[in-house]
Amino acid sequence: MDQSASSSKVTGTTLQPPSILFLPLLTKVVQYTDPSGIYPVISGDLQRNLPLRNLHWNSATRPLRSIASLHIDLVEAGLHESSTITAAAALHEPAVRNGAPGTSDKHAPSTAETHPGSNVGANKERRHQIPGLRQTPYLKLFFLRCSDVDTYRNIHRKQIREWMRENIPPSQSTASLNTQEFHDAFEWLIVHVVLPDDGRSIARASNTAKTDTKTDNRGSAAVTEKVRADFNGASKAAIDRVAQIQISRDPESAPTAKYNGEPLAGWGDFISKAKALVLSSFNLRVTQYEEDIKERDAQRNIPGWNFNTFFVLKEGLARGFESVGLVEDALTGYQELALGLRSIIEVEVDQGQRGDHFKSYTDDLSAELKQALQAETPQHQRLTKQLSMLPFIGNGQTFSDGHVLGSNILDTNRKPFRELILANEISIFDFRCYLFAKEVSLLLRLANASGSPDPNDDSVNDRLETARSESQDLLLLAEVCRRATEFLAASGRMIRDDLRSSIHPLSRGHATLGISSVSTFDDTIEDIVASWTFSAAQRILHVTRTPSLTTQLQPLLRNLKPSEDAPNPVQSSARDPDRVGLPRRTSSLPVHAHRATNSSSPDKFPTITSLDATRLLPPTSSQTGTQELAAQHAELELLKRRIIADMGQRHGQFGIDGIKIQASGLFSSKDMEEISLDETASHTSEMQNGHSSSSAEVVNGLQDQALDQVPESNEAFSKAYEDLTAMALALNVLGERRRSAESLTVDLASYRFERRGPVDVGHYLRDVIDTSACLHQTISAPLHKFFGHVSLDPYIRHSDNQDGFKTCLQLQNPMGASLEAQELRVKLVSVDTDQHHEIWLGTETSEVLQPGVNLITVQTTTMSPGWYNVDLIEVRSANILLVSDTAALKSRSFFGEPIENEIASQVGELGKTPILVWPDDQALCVRLSLSRSIHLGKPRSVEILVSSGRNRITQGRLALRACSAGLRLHTADAEIRNGDTSIFAKSQTGSLDLGSVDAASEISVRVPYGLESDLADIKVKIDFRYSVDGKEYLYTHSRSLNIQLPLNVNVQDNFQQNALFSNFKVGTASSIPARISEYSMQSTEIFEVSMSHSIGEPLEIFLRQPLSLVAKIQRSAFETQITHADLVSKSKLLLNLRYACLDKEISTAIEDALSIPLRKSELSDVSSLLLTTLSQRIQSTISIYEPETIGLLREIPIATFAQYGWESILAGLAPEKRAIITRWLVDWHEKHRTVSLPSKIDSRNLLDLAVPFEIPHVPVVVEARVEICGRSTGPGDAPVAALDQSLLVEVTIHYSRYWAQEPDQMASEDLLSITYEFHASSDIWLLGGQRKAQFSAKAKETCRFSMVLLPQRLGHLLYPSLEVRVAQVHDSTRGSRNSTDTMLGDVACELDYLNQAGGILIVPNLRTSTVSLDGNTDAGGGAWLAESKNRSDR
C-alpha cells in the first residue's frame, strides 16, 4: 500500500528571515467556546500535548496517507474571521504563544471579562456559493467546567444546547454528517475540564482527604456521563463527543504529574478523539470537493463555463491538502490547474480573442511603466510630453521605497489573488505568477528549505545553525530552480504584452510618436522586464541557497578572482556573503601566508582541471543533490548574465561584453602590450578613463539596485558581467558540467583579456595555434571572440562549367596580425523543418586572414534546391577550431564599427536573411514522380528522371530513402526505363550504382514500392552522387507524392444463358476532370470479348458524370482444349485505359506558355527556377477556379503576378536581377490573361491504367419469363389490361450450366431442384395460382406454370419481382421428379429475369361502342350499333 508520510507546520519556531518563503494556510483552525474562562488555565497542558502526531488518513479513492505531525491554531469563537489576517501582518506576529510549539493561540480578549453564559462566536454567516473561499474550522470545542450534576443541569446544559443550536447543524448534533454539503464540514467535541479545587477541599495527606478526592472524582465522572447521555445520542453507532481532562493547579506542571498518588487522566483520550474528528471532517470535505470538481469539469463544454470559478473550487481542494501536510497531493492539484490555465490561454490565442475572465493588463506593471515614463530626465522629457496625453488604463498604483518588482514573486499574499480570480479581474501574468509561487512554496516545503538569511543580519545566524540540523532535499531545490528558469525565460514576453496592453489601444499608433520616442518607450519596457526577471532570479537563488553549497563554492570563487581583487580572507570573512552562516574564525597565520595558499597565480588563468582539483580538496562533505542544485543555480546566474549583456547593448554605451572600443584602436599599427589574463582591473580603468568619466545614463524602469548601477559606467557593467560569469563557472564546475564550464572558462578568460585594451591578440593567438599543433585533439573556441562583423552574401552565384554554387563570406580581423586558416566552412540548414537538408560550403585552399576586412569565396558541389539559413561557421587553424553559430552571433556585439564598402553593402546580416539555393538551367536535375503506367495487379512504382545537363557523368550512385512510415522501396527490383545507361550494382540497400551518362541526355529509373499501411501520400528523399571529370558532386532532393488514383472503376455483371454483359463505370476520384483517349479489353484463350474500340474525340469524365463502358463476354470455341490449370490461371481479363488528368494538362499548357518566350529572352539562366516555382504555384491557384468549368470551356484563366506569389521566390535573387525578372513576368501576365487547352491530349500528359478483373464462375444461370395468355404485343409495346380484370399469365423457367467453371459441370445431366416465388405489393398486384412452386429439372429443360395477376391501380405497373433458389437433389432420388425429393444444399445461381424492367399498362375497365347514324328516313335509314368491345382488347 502506498503510504505518504508528511508533516504540516502552520506556526511554530521559524527559521526564516523576515521575508519568509511560504505562509501557512489558516484553515486548520480549532475553534473553541469557553464560557467558564478555563482556557488560560489549561493552555499550558494543552500545548504540551500538541502537535497532533501520527495521523493516518484512509480515503476510498486514494492510497493511505500518513501525517507525521499536524500543527493547529486554536481560535476563540467570534475571532475566527478576524484570524484570517493578511500575510503582511502575519509576517510580524510571534509564531509561538505561551512558549510551546505546535499551536498558535489567537485568544485575543481577556476571558476573565467574558460572561459565563455568553455564546461568543455564534454569529451565523451565509456560506459562499463558491466553496473554499471561507476558512472554517475543522473542529469546534466547548470547554465545560462543572463539578456537580445540579450545577450542570441548571446552568451548563442550557449553555451547551444554545451553543449547539447556533453552531452545530441538526443532522450533526446527534449523528455523523451524511446529508449536508461538506465543503465546510466540521466536527465538535465537548471537553469537560476538571481542576483539583473543583468541589470539596482536597486534603493531600490524610485518609479523609483521599476519600474526599474519590468523592470529587466520582462527582466529575457523573457530570461527564450526564453530558454523554444528553448529547452523544442513543444509537450504538453514535460518536463519543465528550472528553474529560484533568489538570493540576499549576498550569506549567507536566500533564502526567501525580496528585495524591493518582495520575491525571484524560489527555490521551482527548488527543485521540481530536485526531479522529479532524480527519473525519477533512475526509468529508475532500469527498465533497472531488464530487463537485468532477461535476464542474464535465460541464466544460457548456456555454458559460468559467475557468476562474472552476479554479477557485479546485484550489480549495489543494489548499485543504496543504493545510493537513499532504503537500504532494496539493502540488499535483496546482500542476493540473497550471495545465488547465495554459490550455485555456492557448485556445484563446488560436481563436484570436481574449475572454472576459482575464484582465488585459496588470495594475502594478502599468503603474511602474507610467512612473518610469514620467521621470524628468533629459533623455525622456520628449517622450514624457508625448505620452502624457495617452490614456493609461492602469489605476496609477505607486510603490513604497524599497519595493522591487520580481523580488516578491513568491509572496502569494501581496495581492488578493483568489478574490481577483473569482471577480475575473486578474491578468494572465498575475495568474501564472500566483500558480508558480504556489508550486514553489510547496516544493520548498517538501525540501524542508529554510532559505538563506540576510548576510548583514547577525541575529539569524543561530537560527541558521538550527536549520542546518534539518535535512534538506537538494534535488527538490534543484527542481525549484529548474522550474524557475523556465518560468522566468517565458515571463518576458508576458510582461511586454501586459505593458503594451496597459496603454489604450487607440493611442498605440499615435501620430505624434517619433522613431526615437518609440525606441525609448520600448527601452523602458525592456528595462522593466529586465528588472523583474533579475530580481525574481535573485529571489529564487536566495531561497534555494544552502550552507553546503556555499561552503563548496568559496574555494572555487577565490581561485577565480584576480589576485589583486582577492580580499584578505581573514579580514573579510565576517562580511563575505559566501560565508554567511559559517562559523566565524580567526587565524594566527600571517596574512601573506594565507593568501599564498588560496590565491591563484597572477600569471596563470585557472583551468577546468585546476578548478576541479580544488573542488575535490577536503573536506568534501557533499550532500546528495549538490551537483544538480549547483547546475540549476548556474542556469539562473547565466540568465542574470544575459540580462546584463542585453542591457549593455540596448543602452549603446558598450561594445563587446560591455567594453567600448574605438574602431581606430582596433586597426592601429602601434605596438600592443602583452598583459596577463587575470591582471588587475586598474589597468582597465586607466585604459577607459575617457569613457568612465562620461555622464552616467539614467535608466527608467530599473528598480533592482544591483541592476540599476549597470548602465551607469563601463566599470560597473564589467564588474557585474565578470562576477556573474565567475559564479556561473564555479557552479558548473561544482555541478560537474564540464562542457559548460569549459565554455565559460573561455568566456571569462577572453573577457578579462579584452578588458585590458587593444593588445596584440594576433601574436598571442598564433602562439596558441603553434602550441596546439602537437595536440591529439581539437580545441574549440568561439569565433566571435576573435572576428567581428561576420556576414554572408545571401545571393548565390553559379559557375559556367560546373554544378553547385558559391557565395561570399565577410570576416573582419580586428587583430594586429594575419592568421592562416587551413579550413573555412559555412553550414546552411533548410528553412523547411519537414525537409532537413544541410549544405556545407568551404574554401578549396587555405586562406590568410589579413587585418581588416576579408572577403572569402566559399563554394560547394552540393545542390539541394530550397531556402536555407546560416547555421554554423568554422575556421580551423592547426588544432584550434573557431566555431560560431547564428544564436551566438545574434546575441553578441562585435568589435569595432560597421564596415561600409561596395561589397559589404550587399552582404546580408548573418542568420537573418534566408538564402535561396537553386540550380541553373545547364546543371544536373533530378525529379521524382509516380510511374506513368500503373497495373493494379502488380506493385506500384516511382520513377526518377535524371537530366544530365552539361555534365558527362562517368559514374553515379542513386540513394533512395523512404521518409514515410510504412513505405518500403524495393531497389533490388529497380530497372532502367529510358536512357542509355545501366545499373551495374545493387549491393547496398537503397542504393543503385549507375554507369556513364552522356551530356544533354535523360535517364528514367523505375523503382517498385510497397505499403504496410494505407497512405494517401508518400515522401522520398533522393541523393544522387555523380562524378564529372574526377570531381564528386551531390544532388539531393525530397518530395511528397499523392499516390491516390485519379480514376475509380466499378463493374456490374449481368449473366445470360450464353453471354455475360459487364458494365464498367469509370469515374474520377476527386473534382479534377479527366479525359479518356483509348480503352480496350483483349480476348483470351478462354473468353472472347466484344467491345467498341474506335474513339474519335477524347471522352470527358466528371465527378458527377462517369463514363459507362459495356463489354460482351462469351466462352471461346477452343475452350475444350484448355487444361484445368490454365482455366484457373487464365480466367482474368484486363481493361486498359489511357487517360489524362485536367490538372496535368493545365500545368503543361501554362509551363509551355511561359517557357517558350522565357528561353528566347535574356533570362534563360533562371528558367529552371521560374518553371519549378510555376509548377508549384499552379496547384495552389487552380483551386480558385472551378476545374469542371475549365474542362468544359478548354480555357485557363491566368492569375495575376501578385496571386502567383512571385515576390516570395524573387526575394532570393540579387536586386538587379530581381528587377529585370519582375518586369518581364508582369509583362507576361498582362499578355497572357488566358491560356487555351488543346483539344488533343499531349503525349506528355498521358497515363496508362490497367485494371484486371476476374470472370466469376456461376454453376447455374436460371432464365425466367412471364407472358400474358391470349395477348400479343408488338416489339417494345407494353401489354394493356383493364383495372380489376384478372390476367392469366404463363411462367416459363429453364436453366443452363454454361458458366460453370469445370467442363464436366457444364455437361452434367443431374437433376436440380428449383424453387421460385413471386413478390408484389398488395396495393399494386394481387397474385393467384402458382405464385410459389418447387420442381426438379435438368439443364435446358423448360418448365411452365400458370399464375393469375389482378391489378389494383391504374398506370404502368412493373411485373412482380421473382426470387429463385437452386438446390441439389439427394443421390438416391436422382431421375425422380417428385416434389418431395430430399435436398442436399443450395447451389449458387444467377437469375436472368426477362421481365425485370417490363410492365403492363392498366386502363379503366370501360367498353368502346361505335354507332352508325343515317338521316335518310325514306330509304329506311336510322341509327344502329356498328361495333362494341372492351377498351383493353387489342
Coordinates of C-alpha atoms in Angstrom, one line a residue, residues 383-757:
L383 CA 8.7 61.0 -24.6
T384 CA 7.0 62.1 -21.4
K385 CA 5.4 65.1 -23.1
Q386 CA 4.1 63.0 -25.9
L387 CA 2.8 60.2 -23.7
S388 CA 1.3 62.4 -21.1
M389 CA -1.9 62.6 -23.1
L390 CA -2.1 58.8 -23.7
P391 CA -5.0 57.3 -21.7
F392 CA -3.4 54.7 -19.3
I393 CA -5.8 52.0 -18.2
G394 CA -3.8 51.3 -15.1
N395 CA -5.1 52.7 -11.8
G396 CA -1.9 54.7 -11.1
Q397 CA -0.7 52.5 -8.2
T398 CA 2.5 53.6 -6.7
F399 CA 5.1 51.7 -4.7
S400 CA 6.8 52.4 -1.5
D401 CA 10.5 52.9 -1.3
G402 CA 12.5 49.8 -1.5
H403 CA 9.8 47.8 -3.4
V404 CA 11.3 45.9 -6.3
L405 CA 9.2 44.1 -8.9
G406 CA 10.0 40.5 -9.0
S407 CA 11.6 40.3 -5.6
N408 CA 8.2 39.3 -4.1
I409 CA 7.4 36.7 -6.7
L410 CA 7.0 34.0 -4.0
D411 CA 4.7 36.1 -1.8
T412 CA 1.2 34.9 -2.5
N413 CA -0.3 37.4 0.0
R414 CA 0.9 40.5 -1.8
K415 CA -2.4 40.6 -3.6
P416 CA -5.8 39.2 -3.0
F417 CA -5.3 36.7 -5.8
R418 CA -8.2 34.5 -5.1
E419 CA -10.6 37.4 -4.9
L420 CA -9.2 38.8 -8.2
I421 CA -9.6 35.4 -9.9
L422 CA -13.2 35.0 -8.7
A423 CA -14.0 38.5 -9.9
N424 CA -12.4 37.9 -13.3
E425 CA -10.1 40.8 -12.6
I426 CA -6.8 39.1 -12.7
S427 CA -4.3 39.3 -15.6
I428 CA -2.7 36.3 -17.2
F429 CA 0.7 37.4 -15.9
D430 CA -0.6 37.6 -12.3
F431 CA -2.4 34.3 -12.7
R432 CA 0.7 32.5 -13.8
C433 CA 2.8 34.2 -11.1
Y434 CA 0.4 33.0 -8.5
L435 CA 0.5 29.4 -9.7
F436 CA 4.2 29.5 -9.9
A437 CA 4.6 30.9 -6.4
K438 CA 2.2 28.2 -5.0
E439 CA 4.1 25.4 -6.7
V440 CA 7.5 26.7 -5.5
S441 CA 6.2 27.2 -1.9
L442 CA 5.1 23.6 -1.9
L443 CA 8.3 22.3 -3.3
L444 CA 10.3 24.3 -0.7
R445 CA 8.1 22.9 2.0
L446 CA 8.8 19.3 0.7
A447 CA 12.5 20.1 0.5
N448 CA 12.5 21.4 4.1
A449 CA 14.1 24.6 2.9
S450 CA 14.9 27.2 5.4
G451 CA 16.2 29.8 3.0
S452 CA 19.3 31.9 3.2
P453 CA 19.4 34.7 5.8
D454 CA 20.4 38.2 5.3
P455 CA 24.2 38.3 5.4
N456 CA 24.1 41.6 7.3
D457 CA 21.7 40.3 10.0
D458 CA 23.7 38.6 12.8
S459 CA 20.6 37.8 14.8
V460 CA 19.6 35.0 12.5
N461 CA 22.9 33.1 12.5
D462 CA 21.9 31.0 15.4
R463 CA 18.7 30.0 13.8
L464 CA 20.6 29.1 10.6
E465 CA 22.6 26.7 12.7
T466 CA 19.4 25.1 13.9
A467 CA 18.1 24.9 10.3
R468 CA 21.3 23.2 9.3
S469 CA 20.5 20.3 11.5
E470 CA 17.3 19.6 9.5
S471 CA 17.9 17.5 6.4
Q472 CA 17.2 19.4 3.2
D473 CA 16.3 17.7 -0.1
L474 CA 18.7 19.4 -2.6
L475 CA 17.1 17.5 -5.5
L476 CA 13.8 19.3 -4.8
L477 CA 15.6 22.6 -4.5
A478 CA 17.2 21.9 -7.9
E479 CA 13.8 21.2 -9.3
V480 CA 12.6 24.6 -7.9
C481 CA 15.5 26.3 -9.8
R482 CA 14.7 24.4 -13.0
R483 CA 11.1 25.4 -13.0
A484 CA 12.1 29.0 -12.1
T485 CA 14.5 29.1 -15.1
E486 CA 11.7 28.0 -17.5
F487 CA 9.2 30.3 -16.0
L488 CA 11.4 33.4 -15.9
A489 CA 12.5 32.8 -19.5
A490 CA 8.9 32.7 -20.6
S491 CA 7.7 35.6 -18.5
G492 CA 9.5 38.3 -20.5
R493 CA 7.0 38.1 -23.4
M494 CA 4.1 38.1 -21.0
I495 CA 5.3 41.3 -19.3
R496 CA 5.9 43.0 -22.6
D497 CA 2.4 42.2 -23.9
D498 CA 1.0 43.2 -20.5
L499 CA 2.7 46.6 -20.5
R500 CA 1.7 47.4 -24.1
S501 CA -1.9 46.4 -23.2
S502 CA -1.9 48.9 -20.4
I503 CA -2.0 51.8 -22.9
H504 CA -5.3 52.4 -24.7
P505 CA -5.3 50.6 -28.0
L506 CA -6.4 53.7 -29.9
S507 CA -3.3 55.5 -28.8
R508 CA -0.6 53.0 -29.6
G509 CA -0.1 54.3 -33.1
H510 CA -0.3 57.9 -32.1
A511 CA 0.9 60.1 -34.9
T512 CA 3.0 62.3 -32.5
L513 CA 5.3 59.4 -31.6
G514 CA 8.6 59.8 -33.5
I515 CA 11.0 56.9 -34.1
S516 CA 13.3 57.9 -31.2
S517 CA 10.3 58.2 -28.8
V518 CA 9.0 54.8 -29.7
S519 CA 12.5 53.4 -29.3
T520 CA 12.8 55.0 -25.8
F521 CA 9.4 53.6 -24.9
D522 CA 10.4 50.1 -25.9
D523 CA 13.7 50.5 -23.9
T524 CA 11.7 51.4 -20.8
I525 CA 9.6 48.3 -21.2
E526 CA 12.7 46.2 -21.7
D527 CA 14.2 47.8 -18.5
I528 CA 11.1 46.8 -16.5
V529 CA 11.3 43.3 -17.9
A530 CA 15.0 43.1 -17.0
S531 CA 14.4 44.4 -13.5
W532 CA 11.6 42.0 -12.8
T533 CA 13.5 39.0 -14.2
F534 CA 16.7 39.9 -12.5
S535 CA 15.0 40.4 -9.1
A536 CA 13.0 37.2 -9.4
A537 CA 16.1 35.2 -10.2
Q538 CA 17.8 36.7 -7.2
R539 CA 14.9 35.7 -5.0
I540 CA 14.9 32.1 -6.3
L541 CA 18.7 31.9 -5.7
H542 CA 18.2 33.3 -2.2
V543 CA 15.6 30.8 -1.1
T544 CA 17.4 27.8 -2.5
R545 CA 20.9 28.5 -1.3
T546 CA 22.2 26.0 1.2
P547 CA 25.1 26.1 3.6
S548 CA 26.7 23.0 2.0
L549 CA 26.6 24.7 -1.5
T550 CA 28.0 27.9 -0.1
T551 CA 30.9 26.1 1.6
Q552 CA 31.9 24.3 -1.6
L553 CA 31.7 27.4 -3.7
Q554 CA 34.1 29.5 -1.6
P555 CA 37.4 27.9 -2.7
L556 CA 36.3 27.9 -6.3
L557 CA 35.4 31.6 -6.2
R558 CA 38.7 32.5 -4.6
N559 CA 40.6 30.8 -7.4
L560 CA 38.6 32.6 -10.0
K561 CA 39.1 36.1 -8.5
P562 CA 42.1 38.1 -9.9
S563 CA 44.9 38.1 -7.4
E564 CA 44.7 41.9 -6.9
D565 CA 40.9 41.7 -6.4
A566 CA 41.0 38.8 -3.9
P567 CA 40.3 40.1 -0.4
N568 CA 42.1 39.1 2.7
P569 CA 40.1 36.0 3.9
V570 CA 40.9 36.8 7.5
Q571 CA 39.6 40.3 7.3
S572 CA 36.7 39.7 5.0
S573 CA 35.2 36.5 6.5
A574 CA 32.8 38.5 8.5
R575 CA 31.3 40.4 5.6
D576 CA 31.8 37.8 2.8
P577 CA 28.3 36.8 1.6
D578 CA 29.7 33.4 0.7
R579 CA 30.5 32.8 4.3
V580 CA 27.1 33.6 5.7
G581 CA 26.1 31.1 8.3
L582 CA 29.6 29.6 8.6
P583 CA 31.4 29.9 11.9
R584 CA 33.5 33.0 12.3
R585 CA 37.1 32.1 12.6
T586 CA 40.3 34.0 13.5
S587 CA 43.7 32.9 12.4
S588 CA 47.2 33.4 13.9
L589 CA 48.8 32.8 10.5
P590 CA 50.3 35.6 8.7
V591 CA 48.2 37.2 6.1
H592 CA 50.6 36.7 3.3
A593 CA 50.9 33.0 4.1
H594 CA 47.2 32.5 4.0
R595 CA 46.9 34.4 0.7
A596 CA 49.6 32.4 -0.9
T597 CA 47.8 29.2 -0.3
N598 CA 44.4 30.3 -1.7
S599 CA 45.2 32.8 -4.4
S600 CA 45.7 31.8 -7.9
S601 CA 48.9 32.6 -9.7
P602 CA 48.9 36.1 -11.1
D603 CA 50.4 34.8 -14.4
K604 CA 48.1 31.9 -15.0
F605 CA 44.4 31.7 -15.5
P606 CA 42.8 28.8 -13.7
T607 CA 41.8 25.9 -15.9
I608 CA 39.0 23.4 -15.5
T609 CA 41.4 20.8 -14.3
S610 CA 42.7 23.1 -11.5
L611 CA 39.2 24.1 -10.6
D612 CA 38.1 20.5 -10.5
A613 CA 41.0 19.6 -8.3
T614 CA 40.0 22.5 -6.0
R615 CA 36.5 21.1 -5.8
L616 CA 37.9 17.7 -4.7
L617 CA 40.1 19.1 -1.9
P618 CA 39.0 18.1 1.7
P619 CA 36.7 18.5 3.4
T620 CA 34.4 17.0 0.7
S621 CA 31.2 16.7 2.6
S622 CA 29.0 16.9 -0.5
Q623 CA 25.3 16.4 0.2
T624 CA 23.1 14.3 -2.2
G625 CA 21.8 16.6 -4.9
T626 CA 24.6 19.2 -4.6
Q627 CA 25.6 18.7 -8.2
E628 CA 22.1 19.1 -9.5
L629 CA 21.4 22.2 -7.4
A630 CA 24.7 23.8 -8.5
A631 CA 23.9 23.1 -12.1
Q632 CA 20.5 24.8 -11.8
H633 CA 21.9 27.7 -9.9
A634 CA 24.4 28.1 -12.8
E635 CA 21.4 28.4 -15.2
L636 CA 19.9 31.2 -13.1
E637 CA 23.2 33.0 -12.9
L638 CA 23.5 32.8 -16.7
L639 CA 20.0 34.2 -17.0
K640 CA 21.1 37.1 -15.0
R641 CA 24.2 37.5 -17.1
R642 CA 22.1 37.6 -20.3
I643 CA 20.1 40.4 -18.8
I644 CA 23.2 42.3 -18.0
A645 CA 24.6 41.8 -21.5
D646 CA 21.3 42.8 -23.2
M647 CA 21.1 45.9 -21.1
G648 CA 24.6 47.0 -22.1
Q649 CA 23.8 46.6 -25.8
R650 CA 20.5 48.3 -25.6
H651 CA 21.8 51.5 -23.9
G652 CA 24.5 51.9 -26.5
Q653 CA 27.4 52.7 -24.3
F654 CA 29.2 49.4 -24.5
G655 CA 30.7 47.3 -27.3
I656 CA 31.6 43.6 -26.9
D657 CA 30.7 42.4 -23.4
G658 CA 30.3 46.0 -22.2
I659 CA 33.7 47.4 -23.2
K660 CA 33.5 50.2 -25.7
I661 CA 36.5 50.0 -28.1
Q662 CA 37.1 52.6 -30.8
A663 CA 37.5 51.2 -34.4
S664 CA 40.6 53.3 -34.8
G665 CA 42.2 51.5 -32.0
L666 CA 41.4 48.2 -33.5
F667 CA 43.4 48.8 -36.6
S668 CA 46.2 50.8 -35.1
S669 CA 49.7 49.9 -36.2
K670 CA 51.1 50.7 -32.8
D671 CA 52.8 48.0 -30.8
M672 CA 50.5 46.4 -28.4
E673 CA 51.4 45.5 -24.8
E674 CA 51.1 41.9 -23.7
I675 CA 49.4 41.5 -20.3
S676 CA 48.3 38.7 -18.0
L677 CA 44.8 37.4 -18.4
D678 CA 44.0 37.9 -14.8
E679 CA 45.7 41.3 -14.4
T680 CA 44.2 43.9 -12.2
A681 CA 41.2 45.9 -13.2
S682 CA 43.0 49.1 -12.5
H683 CA 44.6 48.8 -16.0
T684 CA 41.2 48.8 -17.4
S685 CA 40.3 51.9 -15.6
E686 CA 43.3 53.7 -16.9
M687 CA 42.6 52.5 -20.5
Q688 CA 39.0 53.7 -20.2
N689 CA 39.5 56.9 -18.4
G690 CA 37.9 58.8 -21.2
H691 CA 34.7 56.7 -21.0
S692 CA 34.3 56.2 -17.3
S693 CA 34.1 59.9 -16.7
S694 CA 31.2 60.3 -19.2
S695 CA 27.9 61.2 -17.8
A696 CA 26.0 58.2 -16.5
E697 CA 22.8 57.4 -18.2
V698 CA 19.8 57.3 -16.0
V699 CA 17.6 54.4 -17.0
N700 CA 14.0 54.4 -16.0
G701 CA 12.3 51.1 -15.2
L702 CA 15.2 49.6 -13.3
Q703 CA 14.2 49.1 -9.7
D704 CA 16.8 46.5 -8.7
Q705 CA 19.7 48.3 -7.0
A706 CA 22.3 46.0 -8.4
L707 CA 20.8 46.2 -11.9
D708 CA 20.4 50.0 -11.8
Q709 CA 24.1 50.5 -11.4
V710 CA 24.9 48.6 -14.6
P711 CA 24.2 51.3 -17.2
E712 CA 26.0 54.0 -15.1
S713 CA 29.5 53.2 -16.2
N714 CA 31.7 50.7 -18.1
E715 CA 33.3 49.7 -14.8
A716 CA 30.0 48.8 -13.2
F717 CA 28.9 46.8 -16.2
S718 CA 32.2 45.0 -16.5
K719 CA 32.3 44.0 -12.8
A720 CA 28.8 42.8 -12.9
Y721 CA 29.3 40.7 -16.0
E722 CA 32.6 39.3 -14.8
D723 CA 31.2 38.4 -11.4
L724 CA 28.2 36.6 -12.9
T725 CA 30.4 34.7 -15.3
A726 CA 32.7 33.6 -12.5
M727 CA 29.8 32.5 -10.3
A728 CA 28.3 30.5 -13.2
L729 CA 31.6 28.9 -13.9
A730 CA 32.1 27.9 -10.3
L731 CA 28.6 26.4 -10.1
N732 CA 29.1 24.5 -13.3
V733 CA 32.4 23.1 -12.0
L734 CA 30.6 22.1 -8.8
G735 CA 27.8 20.6 -10.9
E736 CA 30.3 18.6 -13.0
R737 CA 29.0 20.1 -16.2
R738 CA 32.4 20.1 -17.9
R739 CA 31.4 21.3 -21.4
S740 CA 29.5 24.3 -20.0
A741 CA 32.4 25.1 -17.6
E742 CA 34.9 25.0 -20.5
S743 CA 32.8 27.4 -22.5
L744 CA 32.5 29.8 -19.5
T745 CA 36.2 29.4 -18.9
V746 CA 36.9 30.7 -22.4
D747 CA 34.3 33.5 -21.9
L748 CA 35.9 34.6 -18.6
A749 CA 39.5 34.4 -19.9
S750 CA 38.6 36.3 -23.1
Y751 CA 36.6 38.8 -21.2
R752 CA 39.4 39.7 -18.9
F753 CA 41.8 39.7 -21.8
E754 CA 39.6 42.1 -23.7
R755 CA 39.2 44.5 -20.8
R756 CA 42.9 45.3 -20.9
G757 CA 42.5 47.1 -24.1

